[in-house]
Amino acid sequence: EAQVTQNPRYLITVTGKKLTVTCSQNMNHEYMSWYRQDPGLGLRQIYYSMNVEVTDKGDVPEGYKVSRKEKRNFPLILESPSPNQTSLYFCASSSLPGQGFYEQYFGPGTRLTVT
Amino acid sequence: ELKVEQNPLFLSMQEGKNYTIYCNYSTTSDRLYWYRQDPGKSLESLFVLLSNGAVKQEGRLMASLDTKARLSTLHITAAVHDLSATYFCAVDMNGYGNKLVFGAGTILRVKS
């Protein structure tokens, strides 16, 4: 089954304790992205990647890091989480334009609470 | 900076009625997406609109795109309770489909 998986699904942590949220897709997609969702703000892009070792900032990158060492994985790293990073996080993947598929496939989400 | 505005942000409607959700955006783009999100769930792709004048329909939902007016609409025909969800539009910033700017979402409640 084609899917994007994220782990963990729920996480409660304390300020300053480094954490990683993993994202993996099995569709051989080139593009992957991270978004955060906050009430009244929709989804905002944190980082995106167009291929292995190619990443770029989205609209709200401060306080986050990413890496893309393998095509299927795109982890999101919070080196020193703060309470304003409490949010619902989504990973997404999509294929190259021209392949006929323009959809972004979203993972199930990770609800993060930083106290 | 691209701004994407959805109207209304909350919509309560009776079953059987018609209504339209509007998505206005502030800069040029030829691609727009509509998503549905159920409470506690991920986003489900509804429509991908790839050019000016594009119109797509699925069941009771129809989406259209006017790139000149920078406006997309999601029209609901004869609403049913199962359509209750949050609907997002998202504008493609770079034409590759991987850098999207979302609207704030429209919470739709269909009352029976």
PDB file of C-alpha atoms in Angstrom:
ATOM      1  CA  GLU A   1       0.000   0.000   0.000  1.00  0.00           C
ATOM      2  CA  ALA A   2       1.309   3.434  -0.985  1.00  0.00           C
ATOM      3  CA  GLN A   3       1.760   5.497   2.121  1.00  0.00           C
ATOM      4  CA  VAL A   4       3.639   8.078   4.123  1.00  0.00           C
ATOM      5  CA  THR A   5       4.383   7.018   7.689  1.00  0.00           C
ATOM      6  CA  GLN A   6       5.380   9.184  10.631  1.00  0.00           C
ATOM      7  CA  ASN A   7       6.659   8.275  14.063  1.00  0.00           C
ATOM      8  CA  PRO A   8       5.830   8.926  16.759  1.00  0.00           C
ATOM      9  CA  ARG A   9       2.177   9.838  16.337  1.00  0.00           C
ATOM     10  CA  TYR A  10       2.019  11.557  19.712  1.00  0.00           C
ATOM     11  CA  LEU A  11       4.839  13.070  21.728  1.00  0.00           C
ATOM     12  CA  ILE A  12       4.958  15.061  24.926  1.00  0.00           C
ATOM     13  CA  THR A  13       8.346  16.473  25.806  1.00  0.00           C
ATOM     14  CA  VAL A  14      10.004  19.217  27.812  1.00  0.00           C
ATOM     15  CA  THR A  15      11.644  22.414  26.677  1.00  0.00           C
ATOM     16  CA  GLY A  16      15.153  21.917  25.379  1.00  0.00           C
ATOM     17  CA  LYS A  17      15.129  18.146  24.983  1.00  0.00           C
ATOM     18  CA  LYS A  18      16.176  17.264  21.454  1.00  0.00           C
ATOM     19  CA  LEU A  19      13.751  15.166  19.471  1.00  0.00           C
ATOM     20  CA  THR A  20      13.357  13.676  16.011  1.00  0.00           C
ATOM     21  CA  VAL A  21      10.160  12.909  14.146  1.00  0.00           C
ATOM     22  CA  THR A  22      10.681  10.361  11.413  1.00  0.00           C
ATOM     23  CA  CYS A  23       8.962  10.318   8.037  1.00  0.00           C
ATOM     24  CA  SER A  24       9.155   7.589   5.432  1.00  0.00           C
ATOM     25  CA  GLN A  25       7.422   7.069   2.084  1.00  0.00           C
ATOM     26  CA  ASN A  26       7.276   3.957  -0.080  1.00  0.00           C
ATOM     27  CA  MET A  27       6.284   5.586  -3.374  1.00  0.00           C
ATOM     28  CA  ASN A  28       9.773   6.467  -4.599  1.00  0.00           C
ATOM     29  CA  HIS A  29       8.813  10.141  -4.573  1.00  0.00           C
ATOM     30  CA  GLU A  30      11.466  12.765  -5.173  1.00  0.00           C
ATOM     31  CA  TYR A  31       9.760  15.523  -3.217  1.00  0.00           C
ATOM     32  CA  MET A  32       9.133  15.537   0.513  1.00  0.00           C
ATOM     33  CA  SER A  33       7.954  18.286   2.842  1.00  0.00           C
ATOM     34  CA  TRP A  34       7.188  19.052   6.452  1.00  0.00           C
ATOM     35  CA  TYR A  35       4.249  21.197   7.531  1.00  0.00           C
ATOM     36  CA  ARG A  36       2.884  22.309  10.853  1.00  0.00           C
ATOM     37  CA  GLN A  37      -0.807  22.887  11.436  1.00  0.00           C
ATOM     38  CA  ASP A  38      -2.092  25.377  13.971  1.00  0.00           C
ATOM     39  CA  PRO A  39      -5.704  26.415  14.549  1.00  0.00           C
ATOM     40  CA  GLY A  40      -6.761  29.308  12.341  1.00  0.00           C
ATOM     41  CA  LEU A  41      -3.496  29.267  10.387  1.00  0.00           C
ATOM     42  CA  GLY A  42      -3.916  26.293   8.115  1.00  0.00           C
ATOM     43  CA  LEU A  43      -0.757  24.393   7.271  1.00  0.00           C
ATOM     44  CA  ARG A  44       2.574  26.157   6.991  1.00  0.00           C
ATOM     45  CA  GLN A  45       5.564  24.627   5.318  1.00  0.00           C
ATOM     46  CA  ILE A  46       8.660  24.168   7.459  1.00  0.00           C
ATOM     47  CA  TYR A  47      11.146  22.601   5.040  1.00  0.00           C
ATOM     48  CA  TYR A  48      11.008  20.779   1.771  1.00  0.00           C
ATOM     49  CA  SER A  49      13.350  18.540  -0.187  1.00  0.00           C
ATOM     50  CA  MET A  50      13.525  18.042  -3.924  1.00  0.00           C
ATOM     51  CA  ASN A  51      15.852  15.059  -3.751  1.00  0.00           C
ATOM     52  CA  VAL A  52      18.535  13.361  -1.691  1.00  0.00           C
ATOM     53  CA  GLU A  53      20.814  15.947  -0.079  1.00  0.00           C
ATOM     54  CA  VAL A  54      18.704  18.813  -1.490  1.00  0.00           C
ATOM     55  CA  THR A  55      16.653  20.687   1.073  1.00  0.00           C
ATOM     56  CA  ASP A  56      15.290  24.210   1.335  1.00  0.00           C
ATOM     57  CA  LYS A  57      13.479  26.364   3.839  1.00  0.00           C
ATOM     58  CA  GLY A  58       9.765  26.784   3.771  1.00  0.00           C
ATOM     59  CA  ASP A  59       7.837  29.575   5.431  1.00  0.00           C
ATOM     60  CA  VAL A  60       8.533  28.754   9.100  1.00  0.00           C
ATOM     61  CA  PRO A  61      11.940  27.030   9.348  1.00  0.00           C
ATOM     62  CA  GLU A  62      13.192  28.623  12.577  1.00  0.00           C
ATOM     63  CA  GLY A  63      13.911  26.077  15.275  1.00  0.00           C
ATOM     64  CA  TYR A  64      13.850  23.076  12.942  1.00  0.00           C
ATOM     65  CA  LYS A  65      16.370  21.027  11.006  1.00  0.00           C
ATOM     66  CA  VAL A  66      15.945  18.366   8.366  1.00  0.00           C
ATOM     67  CA  SER A  67      18.116  15.953   6.464  1.00  0.00           C
ATOM     68  CA  ARG A  68      17.575  13.825   3.379  1.00  0.00           C
ATOM     69  CA  LYS A  69      20.202  11.124   3.244  1.00  0.00           C
ATOM     70  CA  GLU A  70      17.939   8.535   1.650  1.00  0.00           C
ATOM     71  CA  LYS A  71      15.180   9.086  -0.852  1.00  0.00           C
ATOM     72  CA  ARG A  72      12.506   7.466   1.272  1.00  0.00           C
ATOM     73  CA  ASN A  73      13.242   9.216   4.583  1.00  0.00           C
ATOM     74  CA  PHE A  74      12.960  12.836   5.648  1.00  0.00           C
ATOM     75  CA  PRO A  75      13.320  13.282   9.430  1.00  0.00           C
ATOM     76  CA  LEU A  76      12.409  16.499  11.221  1.00  0.00           C
ATOM     77  CA  ILE A  77      14.732  17.472  14.051  1.00  0.00           C
ATOM     78  CA  LEU A  78      14.004  19.883  16.872  1.00  0.00           C
ATOM     79  CA  GLU A  79      17.347  20.552  18.529  1.00  0.00           C
ATOM     80  CA  SER A  80      15.916  22.550  21.437  1.00  0.00           C
ATOM     81  CA  PRO A  81      12.131  22.444  21.396  1.00  0.00           C
ATOM     82  CA  SER A  82      10.158  25.315  22.864  1.00  0.00           C
ATOM     83  CA  PRO A  83       6.469  25.583  23.818  1.00  0.00           C
ATOM     84  CA  ASN A  84       5.681  27.575  20.651  1.00  0.00           C
ATOM     85  CA  GLN A  85       6.550  24.454  18.670  1.00  0.00           C
ATOM     86  CA  THR A  86       3.586  22.653  20.150  1.00  0.00           C
ATOM     87  CA  SER A  87       1.631  21.771  17.043  1.00  0.00           C
ATOM     88  CA  LEU A  88       0.387  19.072  14.710  1.00  0.00           C
ATOM     89  CA  TYR A  89       3.065  18.102  12.189  1.00  0.00           C
ATOM     90  CA  PHE A  90       2.541  16.537   8.785  1.00  0.00           C
ATOM     91  CA  CYS A  91       5.026  15.020   6.419  1.00  0.00           C
ATOM     92  CA  ALA A  92       4.124  14.892   2.727  1.00  0.00           C
ATOM     93  CA  SER A  93       5.608  13.483  -0.448  1.00  0.00           C
ATOM     94  CA  SER A  94       4.968  13.935  -4.159  1.00  0.00           C
ATOM     95  CA  SER A  95       6.450  12.869  -7.466  1.00  0.00           C
ATOM     96  CA  LEU A  96       8.120  14.952 -10.166  1.00  0.00           C
ATOM     97  CA  PRO A  97       5.907  17.085 -12.381  1.00  0.00           C
ATOM     98  CA  GLY A  98       5.392  15.516 -15.764  1.00  0.00           C
ATOM     99  CA  GLN A  99       4.788  12.097 -14.317  1.00  0.00           C
ATOM    100  CA  GLY A 100       1.091  12.883 -14.324  1.00  0.00           C
ATOM    101  CA  PHE A 101       0.694  12.982 -10.595  1.00  0.00           C
ATOM    102  CA  TYR A 102       0.639  16.313  -8.831  1.00  0.00           C
ATOM    103  CA  GLU A 103      -0.799  15.271  -5.536  1.00  0.00           C
ATOM    104  CA  GLN A 104       0.960  15.581  -2.254  1.00  0.00           C
ATOM    105  CA  TYR A 105       0.418  12.516  -0.103  1.00  0.00           C
ATOM    106  CA  PHE A 106       0.237  13.357   3.559  1.00  0.00           C
ATOM    107  CA  GLY A 107       1.282  11.246   6.500  1.00  0.00           C
ATOM    108  CA  PRO A 108      -1.035  10.648   9.472  1.00  0.00           C
ATOM    109  CA  GLY A 109       0.388  13.498  11.531  1.00  0.00           C
ATOM    110  CA  THR A 110       2.407  13.815  14.739  1.00  0.00           C
ATOM    111  CA  ARG A 111       0.924  15.735  17.613  1.00  0.00           C
ATOM    112  CA  LEU A 112       3.731  17.336  19.586  1.00  0.00           C
ATOM    113  CA  THR A 113       3.350  19.013  22.957  1.00  0.00           C
ATOM    114  CA  VAL A 114       6.312  20.871  24.466  1.00  0.00           C
ATOM    115  CA  THR A 115       5.933  21.820  28.127  1.00  0.00           C
TER     116      THR A 115
ATOM    117  CA  GLU B   1       4.651  37.100   0.303  1.00  0.00           C
ATOM    118  CA  LEU B   2       1.816  34.970  -0.973  1.00  0.00           C
ATOM    119  CA  LYS B   3      -1.411  35.215   0.981  1.00  0.00           C
ATOM    120  CA  VAL B   4      -4.218  32.725   0.605  1.00  0.00           C
ATOM    121  CA  GLU B   5      -7.595  33.692   2.014  1.00  0.00           C
ATOM    122  CA  GLN B   6     -10.517  31.358   2.385  1.00  0.00           C
ATOM    123  CA  ASN B   7     -14.069  32.486   2.946  1.00  0.00           C
ATOM    124  CA  PRO B   8     -15.986  31.681   4.982  1.00  0.00           C
ATOM    125  CA  LEU B   9     -13.882  30.212   7.775  1.00  0.00           C
ATOM    126  CA  PHE B  10     -16.892  28.525   9.291  1.00  0.00           C
ATOM    127  CA  LEU B  11     -19.987  27.358   7.478  1.00  0.00           C
ATOM    128  CA  SER B  12     -23.040  25.782   9.001  1.00  0.00           C
ATOM    129  CA  MET B  13     -25.583  24.624   6.479  1.00  0.00           C
ATOM    130  CA  GLN B  14     -28.669  22.506   6.206  1.00  0.00           C
ATOM    131  CA  GLU B  15     -28.725  19.244   4.332  1.00  0.00           C
ATOM    132  CA  GLY B  16     -29.888  19.699   0.787  1.00  0.00           C
ATOM    133  CA  LYS B  17     -28.637  23.256   0.432  1.00  0.00           C
ATOM    134  CA  ASN B  18     -25.981  24.605  -1.913  1.00  0.00           C
ATOM    135  CA  TYR B  19     -23.041  26.743  -0.973  1.00  0.00           C
ATOM    136  CA  THR B  20     -19.674  27.943  -2.222  1.00  0.00           C
ATOM    137  CA  ILE B  21     -16.324  28.272  -0.476  1.00  0.00           C
ATOM    138  CA  TYR B  22     -13.978  30.876  -1.908  1.00  0.00           C
ATOM    139  CA  CYS B  23     -10.211  30.837  -2.077  1.00  0.00           C
ATOM    140  CA  ASN B  24      -8.444  34.065  -3.051  1.00  0.00           C
ATOM    141  CA  TYR B  25      -4.688  34.320  -3.433  1.00  0.00           C
ATOM    142  CA  SER B  26      -2.379  37.267  -3.875  1.00  0.00           C
ATOM    143  CA  THR B  27       0.157  36.267  -6.520  1.00  0.00           C
ATOM    144  CA  THR B  28       0.337  34.480  -9.838  1.00  0.00           C
ATOM    145  CA  SER B  29      -0.045  30.717  -9.793  1.00  0.00           C
ATOM    146  CA  ASP B  30      -1.488  28.245 -12.256  1.00  0.00           C
ATOM    147  CA  ARG B  31      -2.001  25.405  -9.819  1.00  0.00           C
ATOM    148  CA  LEU B  32      -4.290  25.032  -6.885  1.00  0.00           C
ATOM    149  CA  TYR B  33      -5.260  22.126  -4.675  1.00  0.00           C
ATOM    150  CA  TRP B  34      -8.249  21.385  -2.511  1.00  0.00           C
ATOM    151  CA  TYR B  35      -7.992  19.072   0.498  1.00  0.00           C
ATOM    152  CA  ARG B  36     -10.409  17.670   3.006  1.00  0.00           C
ATOM    153  CA  GLN B  37      -9.547  16.972   6.636  1.00  0.00           C
ATOM    154  CA  ASP B  38     -11.741  15.054   9.059  1.00  0.00           C
ATOM    155  CA  PRO B  39     -11.252  15.671  12.784  1.00  0.00           C
ATOM    156  CA  GLY B  40      -8.092  14.010  14.051  1.00  0.00           C
ATOM    157  CA  LYS B  41      -7.176  12.801  10.582  1.00  0.00           C
ATOM    158  CA  SER B  42      -4.715  13.633   7.863  1.00  0.00           C
ATOM    159  CA  LEU B  43      -5.415  15.546   4.669  1.00  0.00           C
ATOM    160  CA  GLU B  44      -7.150  13.891   1.770  1.00  0.00           C
ATOM    161  CA  SER B  45      -6.651  15.274  -1.718  1.00  0.00           C
ATOM    162  CA  LEU B  46      -9.901  16.306  -3.391  1.00  0.00           C
ATOM    163  CA  PHE B  47      -8.943  18.231  -6.505  1.00  0.00           C
ATOM    164  CA  VAL B  48      -5.855  19.328  -8.373  1.00  0.00           C
ATOM    165  CA  LEU B  49      -6.540  22.302 -10.666  1.00  0.00           C
ATOM    166  CA  LEU B  50      -3.730  22.752 -13.148  1.00  0.00           C
ATOM    167  CA  SER B  51      -4.697  25.651 -15.395  1.00  0.00           C
ATOM    168  CA  ASN B  52      -6.926  28.647 -15.852  1.00  0.00           C
ATOM    169  CA  GLY B  53     -10.525  27.642 -16.355  1.00  0.00           C
ATOM    170  CA  ALA B  54     -10.029  24.175 -14.897  1.00  0.00           C
ATOM    171  CA  VAL B  55     -13.180  22.660 -13.482  1.00  0.00           C
ATOM    172  CA  LYS B  56     -13.369  19.340 -11.687  1.00  0.00           C
ATOM    173  CA  GLN B  57     -16.288  17.557 -10.127  1.00  0.00           C
ATOM    174  CA  GLU B  58     -16.570  14.644  -7.761  1.00  0.00           C
ATOM    175  CA  GLY B  59     -19.959  13.759  -6.386  1.00  0.00           C
ATOM    176  CA  ARG B  60     -21.495  16.803  -4.719  1.00  0.00           C
ATOM    177  CA  LEU B  61     -18.305  18.858  -4.911  1.00  0.00           C
ATOM    178  CA  MET B  62     -17.134  20.953  -7.836  1.00  0.00           C
ATOM    179  CA  ALA B  63     -13.966  23.035  -7.923  1.00  0.00           C
ATOM    180  CA  SER B  64     -12.932  25.695 -10.388  1.00  0.00           C
ATOM    181  CA  LEU B  65      -9.929  27.922 -10.953  1.00  0.00           C
ATOM    182  CA  ASP B  66      -9.723  31.433 -12.425  1.00  0.00           C
ATOM    183  CA  THR B  67      -6.041  32.345 -12.482  1.00  0.00           C
ATOM    184  CA  LYS B  68      -6.697  35.829 -13.835  1.00  0.00           C
ATOM    185  CA  ALA B  69      -8.927  36.664 -10.889  1.00  0.00           C
ATOM    186  CA  ARG B  70      -6.667  34.608  -8.551  1.00  0.00           C
ATOM    187  CA  LEU B  71      -9.747  32.837  -7.319  1.00  0.00           C
ATOM    188  CA  SER B  72     -10.808  29.262  -6.828  1.00  0.00           C
ATOM    189  CA  THR B  73     -14.206  28.082  -5.687  1.00  0.00           C
ATOM    190  CA  LEU B  74     -15.422  24.865  -4.122  1.00  0.00           C
ATOM    191  CA  HIS B  75     -19.131  24.475  -4.738  1.00  0.00           C
ATOM    192  CA  ILE B  76     -21.231  22.132  -2.655  1.00  0.00           C
ATOM    193  CA  THR B  77     -24.447  20.864  -4.166  1.00  0.00           C
ATOM    194  CA  ALA B  78     -27.267  19.429  -2.047  1.00  0.00           C
ATOM    195  CA  ALA B  79     -25.091  19.024   1.020  1.00  0.00           C
ATOM    196  CA  VAL B  80     -25.222  15.860   3.099  1.00  0.00           C
ATOM    197  CA  HIS B  81     -23.960  15.257   6.627  1.00  0.00           C
ATOM    198  CA  ASP B  82     -20.988  13.211   5.391  1.00  0.00           C
ATOM    199  CA  LEU B  83     -19.501  16.337   3.850  1.00  0.00           C
ATOM    200  CA  SER B  84     -18.898  17.805   7.300  1.00  0.00           C
ATOM    201  CA  ALA B  85     -15.134  18.378   7.512  1.00  0.00           C
ATOM    202  CA  THR B  86     -12.519  21.100   7.188  1.00  0.00           C
ATOM    203  CA  TYR B  87     -11.636  22.103   3.641  1.00  0.00           C
ATOM    204  CA  PHE B  88      -8.345  23.678   2.672  1.00  0.00           C
ATOM    205  CA  CYS B  89      -7.196  25.273  -0.520  1.00  0.00           C
ATOM    206  CA  ALA B  90      -3.465  25.400  -1.248  1.00  0.00           C
ATOM    207  CA  VAL B  91      -1.632  27.393  -3.885  1.00  0.00           C
ATOM    208  CA  ASP B  92       1.407  25.994  -5.661  1.00  0.00           C
ATOM    209  CA  MET B  93       4.264  28.468  -5.227  1.00  0.00           C
ATOM    210  CA  ASN B  94       6.823  27.081  -7.648  1.00  0.00           C
ATOM    211  CA  GLY B  95       4.919  24.941 -10.140  1.00  0.00           C
ATOM    212  CA  TYR B  96       6.476  21.731  -8.888  1.00  0.00           C
ATOM    213  CA  GLY B  97       3.706  20.836  -6.486  1.00  0.00           C
ATOM    214  CA  ASN B  98       6.039  20.634  -3.506  1.00  0.00           C
ATOM    215  CA  LYS B  99       5.868  24.147  -2.113  1.00  0.00           C
ATOM    216  CA  LEU B 100       2.299  24.894  -1.161  1.00  0.00           C
ATOM    217  CA  VAL B 101       0.792  27.806   0.735  1.00  0.00           C
ATOM    218  CA  PHE B 102      -2.445  26.880   2.476  1.00  0.00           C
ATOM    219  CA  GLY B 103      -5.502  28.860   3.353  1.00  0.00           C
ATOM    220  CA  ALA B 104      -6.693  28.840   6.958  1.00  0.00           C
ATOM    221  CA  GLY B 105      -9.372  26.270   6.182  1.00  0.00           C
ATOM    222  CA  THR B 106     -13.166  26.305   6.140  1.00  0.00           C
ATOM    223  CA  ILE B 107     -14.941  24.279   8.804  1.00  0.00           C
ATOM    224  CA  LEU B 108     -18.106  22.903   7.256  1.00  0.00           C
ATOM    225  CA  ARG B 109     -20.928  21.547   9.392  1.00  0.00           C
ATOM    226  CA  VAL B 110     -23.922  20.085   7.608  1.00  0.00           C
ATOM    227  CA  LYS B 111     -26.976  19.784   9.815  1.00  0.00           C
ATOM    228  CA  SER B 112     -29.600  17.182   9.196  1.00  0.00           C
TER     229      SER B 112
END
